[in-house]
Amino acid sequence: MRNLRAYQLTGSGPAPDTRAPTAPDGLRVTGSTAGSVSLAWNAATDDVGVTGYDVHRGTTLVGTVTGTATTVTGLAPNTAYGFTVRARDAAGNLSAPSAAVTGTTQSGGAETLLSQGRPATASSTEAAGLEPGKAVDGSGSTRWASAEGVDPQWLRVDLGAPAALSRVRLDWEAAYAGAYRVQGSLDGTTWTDLYATTTGDGATDDLAVSGTARYVRVHGTRRATPYGYSLWEFKVYGTPAA
């Protein structure tokens, strides 16, 4: 009888990803307040794909974002800070740091959260329990949602008196805006753009703004999903105007 030998075929999977992304370039300061510095940079490249960016203040990691812009908050007034950015891929490979940039905060007192608990109105409400006031109640578990499938839509908060604005934070639910404007008004009728984008990516938008307004609204002009617009929190920061 002929002897039969059993052979085990061993396969090898794809080689692990060990190539780091390129270092982001074009890091720049796009704005500042007494307590924040806004940054933007050019997208890095990777053989598989960049999944996020680590933002460093000096040697301290202050945040990881998926887009190519962010606002670093909690800073002291009239102070210079150095920033770098590193790209990250799905395997956890980190790029070399970008070239450093220095951002200097403006002089002035610390900013105050002005919108919490203030009267809020909206162009529509999807259902009971999703009213405008849910976005300014200070709770991250309640939210406002607009009617589904309708553009444009807006959410407005009355600060009670004119204020010098410094920052607006939008904590989006899964139904977010692909294009929107943040606007301010002294009378609730005539609006001035404080910020505008056509490339919204959801999650959290922490925006440095400037201007004096009593009323502040987020005005969605293009939905990113088939649903409506929905915000967990709509926070407006600044100081009372003289």
PDB file of C-alpha atoms in Angstrom:
ATOM      1  CA  MET A   1       0.000   0.000   0.000  1.00  0.00           C
ATOM      2  CA  ARG A   2       1.328   3.352  -0.923  1.00  0.00           C
ATOM      3  CA  ASN A   3       1.925   5.625   2.046  1.00  0.00           C
ATOM      4  CA  LEU A   4      -0.086   8.778   1.900  1.00  0.00           C
ATOM      5  CA  ARG A   5       1.195  11.884   3.466  1.00  0.00           C
ATOM      6  CA  ALA A   6      -1.165  14.598   4.633  1.00  0.00           C
ATOM      7  CA  TYR A   7      -0.105  18.088   3.885  1.00  0.00           C
ATOM      8  CA  GLN A   8      -1.594  21.082   5.663  1.00  0.00           C
ATOM      9  CA  LEU A   9      -1.937  24.134   3.582  1.00  0.00           C
ATOM     10  CA  THR A  10      -1.082  27.216   5.494  1.00  0.00           C
ATOM     11  CA  GLY A  11      -2.271  30.526   4.185  1.00  0.00           C
ATOM     12  CA  SER A  12      -1.095  33.952   5.103  1.00  0.00           C
ATOM     13  CA  GLY A  13      -3.434  36.915   5.515  1.00  0.00           C
ATOM     14  CA  PRO A  14      -2.733  40.423   4.378  1.00  0.00           C
ATOM     15  CA  ALA A  15       0.357  42.026   5.793  1.00  0.00           C
ATOM     16  CA  PRO A  16      -0.344  44.314   8.755  1.00  0.00           C
ATOM     17  CA  ASP A  17      -0.523  48.015   8.045  1.00  0.00           C
ATOM     18  CA  THR A  18       2.669  49.538   9.385  1.00  0.00           C
ATOM     19  CA  ARG A  19       2.906  52.577   7.137  1.00  0.00           C
ATOM     20  CA  ALA A  20       2.169  55.846   8.899  1.00  0.00           C
ATOM     21  CA  PRO A  21       0.238  58.663   7.199  1.00  0.00           C
ATOM     22  CA  THR A  22       2.037  61.706   5.899  1.00  0.00           C
ATOM     23  CA  ALA A  23       2.390  64.629   8.275  1.00  0.00           C
ATOM     24  CA  PRO A  24      -0.408  67.205   7.907  1.00  0.00           C
ATOM     25  CA  ASP A  25       0.765  70.448   6.348  1.00  0.00           C
ATOM     26  CA  GLY A  26      -0.616  73.963   6.208  1.00  0.00           C
ATOM     27  CA  LEU A  27      -1.463  74.153   9.925  1.00  0.00           C
ATOM     28  CA  ARG A  28      -2.772  77.667  10.563  1.00  0.00           C
ATOM     29  CA  VAL A  29      -4.698  79.750  13.085  1.00  0.00           C
ATOM     30  CA  THR A  30      -8.135  80.748  11.781  1.00  0.00           C
ATOM     31  CA  GLY A  31      -9.419  82.688  14.778  1.00  0.00           C
ATOM     32  CA  SER A  32      -9.148  83.265  18.504  1.00  0.00           C
ATOM     33  CA  THR A  33     -11.074  84.519  21.505  1.00  0.00           C
ATOM     34  CA  ALA A  34     -10.053  85.209  25.094  1.00  0.00           C
ATOM     35  CA  GLY A  35     -10.420  81.498  25.845  1.00  0.00           C
ATOM     36  CA  SER A  36      -9.913  79.639  22.559  1.00  0.00           C
ATOM     37  CA  VAL A  37      -7.824  79.264  19.400  1.00  0.00           C
ATOM     38  CA  SER A  38      -9.276  77.868  16.154  1.00  0.00           C
ATOM     39  CA  LEU A  39      -7.034  75.823  13.846  1.00  0.00           C
ATOM     40  CA  ALA A  40      -7.214  74.342  10.349  1.00  0.00           C
ATOM     41  CA  TRP A  41      -4.838  72.253   8.254  1.00  0.00           C
ATOM     42  CA  ASN A  42      -4.579  70.350   4.982  1.00  0.00           C
ATOM     43  CA  ALA A  43      -5.560  66.684   4.882  1.00  0.00           C
ATOM     44  CA  ALA A  44      -2.828  64.074   5.249  1.00  0.00           C
ATOM     45  CA  THR A  45      -2.587  61.007   2.985  1.00  0.00           C
ATOM     46  CA  ASP A  46      -2.238  57.304   3.801  1.00  0.00           C
ATOM     47  CA  ASP A  47      -2.052  54.052   1.831  1.00  0.00           C
ATOM     48  CA  VAL A  48      -5.200  52.778   3.556  1.00  0.00           C
ATOM     49  CA  GLY A  49      -6.832  55.957   4.797  1.00  0.00           C
ATOM     50  CA  VAL A  50      -6.598  58.614   7.501  1.00  0.00           C
ATOM     51  CA  THR A  51      -9.173  58.150  10.279  1.00  0.00           C
ATOM     52  CA  GLY A  52      -8.420  61.160  12.482  1.00  0.00           C
ATOM     53  CA  TYR A  53      -6.040  63.819  13.698  1.00  0.00           C
ATOM     54  CA  ASP A  54      -4.476  64.237  17.143  1.00  0.00           C
ATOM     55  CA  VAL A  55      -4.201  67.892  18.156  1.00  0.00           C
ATOM     56  CA  HIS A  56      -1.422  68.801  20.595  1.00  0.00           C
ATOM     57  CA  ARG A  57      -0.911  71.959  22.619  1.00  0.00           C
ATOM     58  CA  GLY A  58       2.800  71.798  23.277  1.00  0.00           C
ATOM     59  CA  THR A  59       3.297  68.167  24.329  1.00  0.00           C
ATOM     60  CA  THR A  60      -0.274  67.735  25.619  1.00  0.00           C
ATOM     61  CA  LEU A  61      -2.903  65.932  23.546  1.00  0.00           C
ATOM     62  CA  VAL A  62      -5.967  68.188  23.665  1.00  0.00           C
ATOM     63  CA  GLY A  63      -8.264  66.388  21.239  1.00  0.00           C
ATOM     64  CA  THR A  64      -8.764  63.973  18.349  1.00  0.00           C
ATOM     65  CA  VAL A  65     -10.977  65.015  15.431  1.00  0.00           C
ATOM     66  CA  THR A  66     -12.014  63.453  12.132  1.00  0.00           C
ATOM     67  CA  GLY A  67     -12.056  66.694  10.131  1.00  0.00           C
ATOM     68  CA  THR A  68      -9.315  69.165   9.294  1.00  0.00           C
ATOM     69  CA  ALA A  69     -10.329  71.950  11.671  1.00  0.00           C
ATOM     70  CA  THR A  70     -10.954  72.346  15.379  1.00  0.00           C
ATOM     71  CA  THR A  71     -11.226  74.902  18.176  1.00  0.00           C
ATOM     72  CA  VAL A  72      -9.097  74.409  21.292  1.00  0.00           C
ATOM     73  CA  THR A  73     -10.904  75.845  24.308  1.00  0.00           C
ATOM     74  CA  GLY A  74     -10.195  76.393  27.998  1.00  0.00           C
ATOM     75  CA  LEU A  75      -7.226  78.683  27.358  1.00  0.00           C
ATOM     76  CA  ALA A  76      -6.053  81.700  29.341  1.00  0.00           C
ATOM     77  CA  PRO A  77      -6.552  85.218  27.914  1.00  0.00           C
ATOM     78  CA  ASN A  78      -3.682  87.057  26.228  1.00  0.00           C
ATOM     79  CA  THR A  79      -1.452  83.965  26.115  1.00  0.00           C
ATOM     80  CA  ALA A  80       0.565  82.392  23.291  1.00  0.00           C
ATOM     81  CA  TYR A  81       0.219  78.631  22.721  1.00  0.00           C
ATOM     82  CA  GLY A  82       2.077  76.306  20.370  1.00  0.00           C
ATOM     83  CA  PHE A  83       0.123  73.676  18.419  1.00  0.00           C
ATOM     84  CA  THR A  84       0.945  70.667  16.241  1.00  0.00           C
ATOM     85  CA  VAL A  85      -1.219  68.028  14.556  1.00  0.00           C
ATOM     86  CA  ARG A  86      -0.539  64.343  13.802  1.00  0.00           C
ATOM     87  CA  ALA A  87      -2.552  62.122  11.457  1.00  0.00           C
ATOM     88  CA  ARG A  88      -3.760  58.676  12.545  1.00  0.00           C
ATOM     89  CA  ASP A  89      -4.866  55.657  10.473  1.00  0.00           C
ATOM     90  CA  ALA A  90      -7.132  52.707  11.349  1.00  0.00           C
ATOM     91  CA  ALA A  91      -4.176  50.599  12.489  1.00  0.00           C
ATOM     92  CA  GLY A  92      -3.135  53.276  14.974  1.00  0.00           C
ATOM     93  CA  ASN A  93      -0.099  54.442  13.022  1.00  0.00           C
ATOM     94  CA  LEU A  94       0.740  58.076  13.747  1.00  0.00           C
ATOM     95  CA  SER A  95       2.367  60.489  11.354  1.00  0.00           C
ATOM     96  CA  ALA A  96       5.205  62.781  12.236  1.00  0.00           C
ATOM     97  CA  PRO A  97       4.017  66.071  13.774  1.00  0.00           C
ATOM     98  CA  SER A  98       3.055  68.923  11.501  1.00  0.00           C
ATOM     99  CA  ALA A  99       5.048  72.103  11.557  1.00  0.00           C
ATOM    100  CA  ALA A 100       4.208  73.992  14.745  1.00  0.00           C
ATOM    101  CA  VAL A 101       2.062  77.110  14.762  1.00  0.00           C
ATOM    102  CA  THR A 102       1.567  79.676  17.514  1.00  0.00           C
ATOM    103  CA  GLY A 103      -1.860  81.004  18.422  1.00  0.00           C
ATOM    104  CA  THR A 104      -2.410  83.855  20.866  1.00  0.00           C
ATOM    105  CA  THR A 105      -5.675  84.295  22.727  1.00  0.00           C
ATOM    106  CA  GLN A 106      -7.271  87.702  22.935  1.00  0.00           C
ATOM    107  CA  SER A 107      -7.244  89.816  26.071  1.00  0.00           C
ATOM    108  CA  GLY A 108     -10.341  89.996  28.214  1.00  0.00           C
ATOM    109  CA  GLY A 109     -12.179  88.132  30.912  1.00  0.00           C
ATOM    110  CA  ALA A 110     -13.255  84.536  30.825  1.00  0.00           C
ATOM    111  CA  GLU A 111     -16.233  83.726  28.619  1.00  0.00           C
ATOM    112  CA  THR A 112     -19.614  82.805  30.104  1.00  0.00           C
ATOM    113  CA  LEU A 113     -22.211  80.279  28.954  1.00  0.00           C
ATOM    114  CA  LEU A 114     -25.110  82.594  28.047  1.00  0.00           C
ATOM    115  CA  SER A 115     -27.668  80.301  26.427  1.00  0.00           C
ATOM    116  CA  GLN A 116     -28.408  77.684  29.068  1.00  0.00           C
ATOM    117  CA  GLY A 117     -31.988  77.856  30.284  1.00  0.00           C
ATOM    118  CA  ARG A 118     -32.852  80.786  28.003  1.00  0.00           C
ATOM    119  CA  PRO A 119     -36.024  80.811  25.842  1.00  0.00           C
ATOM    120  CA  ALA A 120     -35.591  78.891  22.600  1.00  0.00           C
ATOM    121  CA  THR A 121     -37.783  78.672  19.506  1.00  0.00           C
ATOM    122  CA  ALA A 122     -37.522  76.744  16.254  1.00  0.00           C
ATOM    123  CA  SER A 123     -38.974  76.580  12.773  1.00  0.00           C
ATOM    124  CA  SER A 124     -40.487  73.169  13.587  1.00  0.00           C
ATOM    125  CA  THR A 125     -40.458  70.307  16.079  1.00  0.00           C
ATOM    126  CA  GLU A 126     -40.550  66.658  15.070  1.00  0.00           C
ATOM    127  CA  ALA A 127     -42.517  65.361  18.068  1.00  0.00           C
ATOM    128  CA  ALA A 128     -43.350  65.893  21.720  1.00  0.00           C
ATOM    129  CA  GLY A 129     -40.249  65.625  23.881  1.00  0.00           C
ATOM    130  CA  LEU A 130     -38.036  67.112  21.167  1.00  0.00           C
ATOM    131  CA  GLU A 131     -38.880  70.800  21.745  1.00  0.00           C
ATOM    132  CA  PRO A 132     -36.371  73.645  21.162  1.00  0.00           C
ATOM    133  CA  GLY A 133     -35.748  74.143  24.876  1.00  0.00           C
ATOM    134  CA  LYS A 134     -34.247  70.650  25.090  1.00  0.00           C
ATOM    135  CA  ALA A 135     -31.156  71.946  23.261  1.00  0.00           C
ATOM    136  CA  VAL A 136     -30.424  74.637  25.861  1.00  0.00           C
ATOM    137  CA  ASP A 137     -31.297  72.745  29.060  1.00  0.00           C
ATOM    138  CA  GLY A 138     -27.715  71.716  29.870  1.00  0.00           C
ATOM    139  CA  SER A 139     -28.480  68.000  29.510  1.00  0.00           C
ATOM    140  CA  GLY A 140     -26.584  65.878  27.017  1.00  0.00           C
ATOM    141  CA  SER A 141     -29.382  63.295  26.965  1.00  0.00           C
ATOM    142  CA  THR A 142     -32.211  65.531  25.686  1.00  0.00           C
ATOM    143  CA  ARG A 143     -32.406  67.098  22.254  1.00  0.00           C
ATOM    144  CA  TRP A 144     -34.301  69.240  19.794  1.00  0.00           C
ATOM    145  CA  ALA A 145     -35.295  67.736  16.448  1.00  0.00           C
ATOM    146  CA  SER A 146     -36.922  69.456  13.488  1.00  0.00           C
ATOM    147  CA  ALA A 147     -39.548  68.042  11.152  1.00  0.00           C
ATOM    148  CA  GLU A 148     -38.157  65.282   8.940  1.00  0.00           C
ATOM    149  CA  GLY A 149     -37.229  65.833   5.318  1.00  0.00           C
ATOM    150  CA  VAL A 150     -37.665  69.621   5.190  1.00  0.00           C
ATOM    151  CA  ASP A 151     -35.097  72.335   4.362  1.00  0.00           C
ATOM    152  CA  PRO A 152     -34.360  74.913   5.639  1.00  0.00           C
ATOM    153  CA  GLN A 153     -34.860  74.708   9.415  1.00  0.00           C
ATOM    154  CA  TRP A 154     -33.606  76.826  12.321  1.00  0.00           C
ATOM    155  CA  LEU A 155     -33.215  76.872  16.090  1.00  0.00           C
ATOM    156  CA  ARG A 156     -33.006  80.227  17.929  1.00  0.00           C
ATOM    157  CA  VAL A 157     -32.120  81.206  21.498  1.00  0.00           C
ATOM    158  CA  ASP A 158     -32.859  84.556  23.156  1.00  0.00           C
ATOM    159  CA  LEU A 159     -29.949  85.550  25.430  1.00  0.00           C
ATOM    160  CA  GLY A 160     -32.126  88.188  27.117  1.00  0.00           C
ATOM    161  CA  ALA A 161     -29.777  91.094  26.392  1.00  0.00           C
ATOM    162  CA  PRO A 162     -27.049  91.953  23.870  1.00  0.00           C
ATOM    163  CA  ALA A 163     -23.760  90.137  24.467  1.00  0.00           C
ATOM    164  CA  ALA A 164     -20.295  90.136  22.957  1.00  0.00           C
ATOM    165  CA  LEU A 165     -20.116  86.621  21.537  1.00  0.00           C
ATOM    166  CA  SER A 166     -16.965  84.510  21.608  1.00  0.00           C
ATOM    167  CA  ARG A 167     -17.947  80.911  20.881  1.00  0.00           C
ATOM    168  CA  VAL A 168     -20.819  78.692  19.755  1.00  0.00           C
ATOM    169  CA  ARG A 169     -20.835  74.944  20.377  1.00  0.00           C
ATOM    170  CA  LEU A 170     -23.148  72.584  18.473  1.00  0.00           C
ATOM    171  CA  ASP A 171     -23.471  69.002  19.710  1.00  0.00           C
ATOM    172  CA  TRP A 172     -25.175  67.260  16.805  1.00  0.00           C
ATOM    173  CA  GLU A 173     -27.261  64.123  17.041  1.00  0.00           C
ATOM    174  CA  ALA A 174     -27.065  61.619  14.143  1.00  0.00           C
ATOM    175  CA  ALA A 175     -29.369  63.881  12.089  1.00  0.00           C
ATOM    176  CA  TYR A 176     -26.968  66.742  11.407  1.00  0.00           C
ATOM    177  CA  ALA A 177     -26.527  69.578   8.938  1.00  0.00           C
ATOM    178  CA  GLY A 178     -24.351  69.221   5.871  1.00  0.00           C
ATOM    179  CA  ALA A 179     -24.633  72.977   5.327  1.00  0.00           C
ATOM    180  CA  TYR A 180     -25.633  75.573   7.894  1.00  0.00           C
ATOM    181  CA  ARG A 181     -25.053  79.074   9.215  1.00  0.00           C
ATOM    182  CA  VAL A 182     -24.717  80.430  12.737  1.00  0.00           C
ATOM    183  CA  GLN A 183     -26.296  83.875  12.827  1.00  0.00           C
ATOM    184  CA  GLY A 184     -26.705  86.701  15.323  1.00  0.00           C
ATOM    185  CA  SER A 185     -29.316  89.466  15.631  1.00  0.00           C
ATOM    186  CA  LEU A 186     -30.078  92.356  17.939  1.00  0.00           C
ATOM    187  CA  ASP A 187     -33.813  92.413  17.164  1.00  0.00           C
ATOM    188  CA  GLY A 188     -34.631  88.851  16.085  1.00  0.00           C
ATOM    189  CA  THR A 189     -35.434  90.032  12.557  1.00  0.00           C
ATOM    190  CA  THR A 190     -32.223  91.150  10.837  1.00  0.00           C
ATOM    191  CA  TRP A 191     -29.562  88.441  10.909  1.00  0.00           C
ATOM    192  CA  THR A 192     -25.790  88.559  10.412  1.00  0.00           C
ATOM    193  CA  ASP A 193     -23.692  85.502   9.635  1.00  0.00           C
ATOM    194  CA  LEU A 194     -21.219  84.610  12.376  1.00  0.00           C
ATOM    195  CA  TYR A 195     -20.144  81.341  10.746  1.00  0.00           C
ATOM    196  CA  ALA A 196     -21.086  79.355   7.649  1.00  0.00           C
ATOM    197  CA  THR A 197     -20.111  75.982   6.200  1.00  0.00           C
ATOM    198  CA  THR A 198     -21.168  73.666   3.372  1.00  0.00           C
ATOM    199  CA  THR A 199     -19.058  70.724   4.611  1.00  0.00           C
ATOM    200  CA  GLY A 200     -20.601  69.899   7.997  1.00  0.00           C
ATOM    201  CA  ASP A 201     -19.601  66.461   9.308  1.00  0.00           C
ATOM    202  CA  GLY A 202     -21.734  66.172  12.443  1.00  0.00           C
ATOM    203  CA  ALA A 203     -20.430  65.261  15.923  1.00  0.00           C
ATOM    204  CA  THR A 204     -19.382  68.466  17.713  1.00  0.00           C
ATOM    205  CA  ASP A 205     -18.688  71.850  16.136  1.00  0.00           C
ATOM    206  CA  ASP A 206     -16.911  74.217  18.539  1.00  0.00           C
ATOM    207  CA  LEU A 207     -16.777  77.522  16.684  1.00  0.00           C
ATOM    208  CA  ALA A 208     -14.958  80.751  17.502  1.00  0.00           C
ATOM    209  CA  VAL A 209     -17.210  83.681  16.578  1.00  0.00           C
ATOM    210  CA  SER A 210     -17.286  87.416  17.158  1.00  0.00           C
ATOM    211  CA  GLY A 211     -20.031  90.007  17.157  1.00  0.00           C
ATOM    212  CA  THR A 212     -22.716  91.466  19.388  1.00  0.00           C
ATOM    213  CA  ALA A 213     -26.166  89.894  19.458  1.00  0.00           C
ATOM    214  CA  ARG A 214     -29.133  89.177  21.683  1.00  0.00           C
ATOM    215  CA  TYR A 215     -30.536  86.398  19.515  1.00  0.00           C
ATOM    216  CA  VAL A 216     -28.395  83.589  18.096  1.00  0.00           C
ATOM    217  CA  ARG A 217     -29.609  80.872  15.763  1.00  0.00           C
ATOM    218  CA  VAL A 218     -28.303  77.903  13.824  1.00  0.00           C
ATOM    219  CA  HIS A 219     -29.893  77.926  10.368  1.00  0.00           C
ATOM    220  CA  GLY A 220     -29.678  74.597   8.555  1.00  0.00           C
ATOM    221  CA  THR A 221     -29.864  74.855   4.765  1.00  0.00           C
ATOM    222  CA  ARG A 222     -29.003  71.276   3.723  1.00  0.00           C
ATOM    223  CA  ARG A 223     -29.609  68.087   5.684  1.00  0.00           C
ATOM    224  CA  ALA A 224     -26.879  65.439   5.755  1.00  0.00           C
ATOM    225  CA  THR A 225     -29.421  62.633   6.263  1.00  0.00           C
ATOM    226  CA  PRO A 226     -32.984  61.931   5.069  1.00  0.00           C
ATOM    227  CA  TYR A 227     -34.251  63.007   8.490  1.00  0.00           C
ATOM    228  CA  GLY A 228     -34.347  66.523   9.928  1.00  0.00           C
ATOM    229  CA  TYR A 229     -31.891  68.485  12.064  1.00  0.00           C
ATOM    230  CA  SER A 230     -31.213  67.498  15.652  1.00  0.00           C
ATOM    231  CA  LEU A 231     -29.027  69.001  18.383  1.00  0.00           C
ATOM    232  CA  TRP A 232     -28.268  67.583  21.807  1.00  0.00           C
ATOM    233  CA  GLU A 233     -26.946  70.967  22.931  1.00  0.00           C
ATOM    234  CA  PHE A 234     -26.757  74.496  21.471  1.00  0.00           C
ATOM    235  CA  LYS A 235     -24.327  76.527  23.583  1.00  0.00           C
ATOM    236  CA  VAL A 236     -23.546  80.223  23.121  1.00  0.00           C
ATOM    237  CA  TYR A 237     -20.639  81.802  25.011  1.00  0.00           C
ATOM    238  CA  GLY A 238     -19.571  85.413  25.498  1.00  0.00           C
ATOM    239  CA  THR A 239     -19.747  88.342  27.882  1.00  0.00           C
ATOM    240  CA  PRO A 240     -22.569  90.842  28.474  1.00  0.00           C
ATOM    241  CA  ALA A 241     -22.207  93.829  26.171  1.00  0.00           C
ATOM    242  CA  ALA A 242     -21.757  97.320  27.556  1.00  0.00           C
TER     243      ALA A 242
END
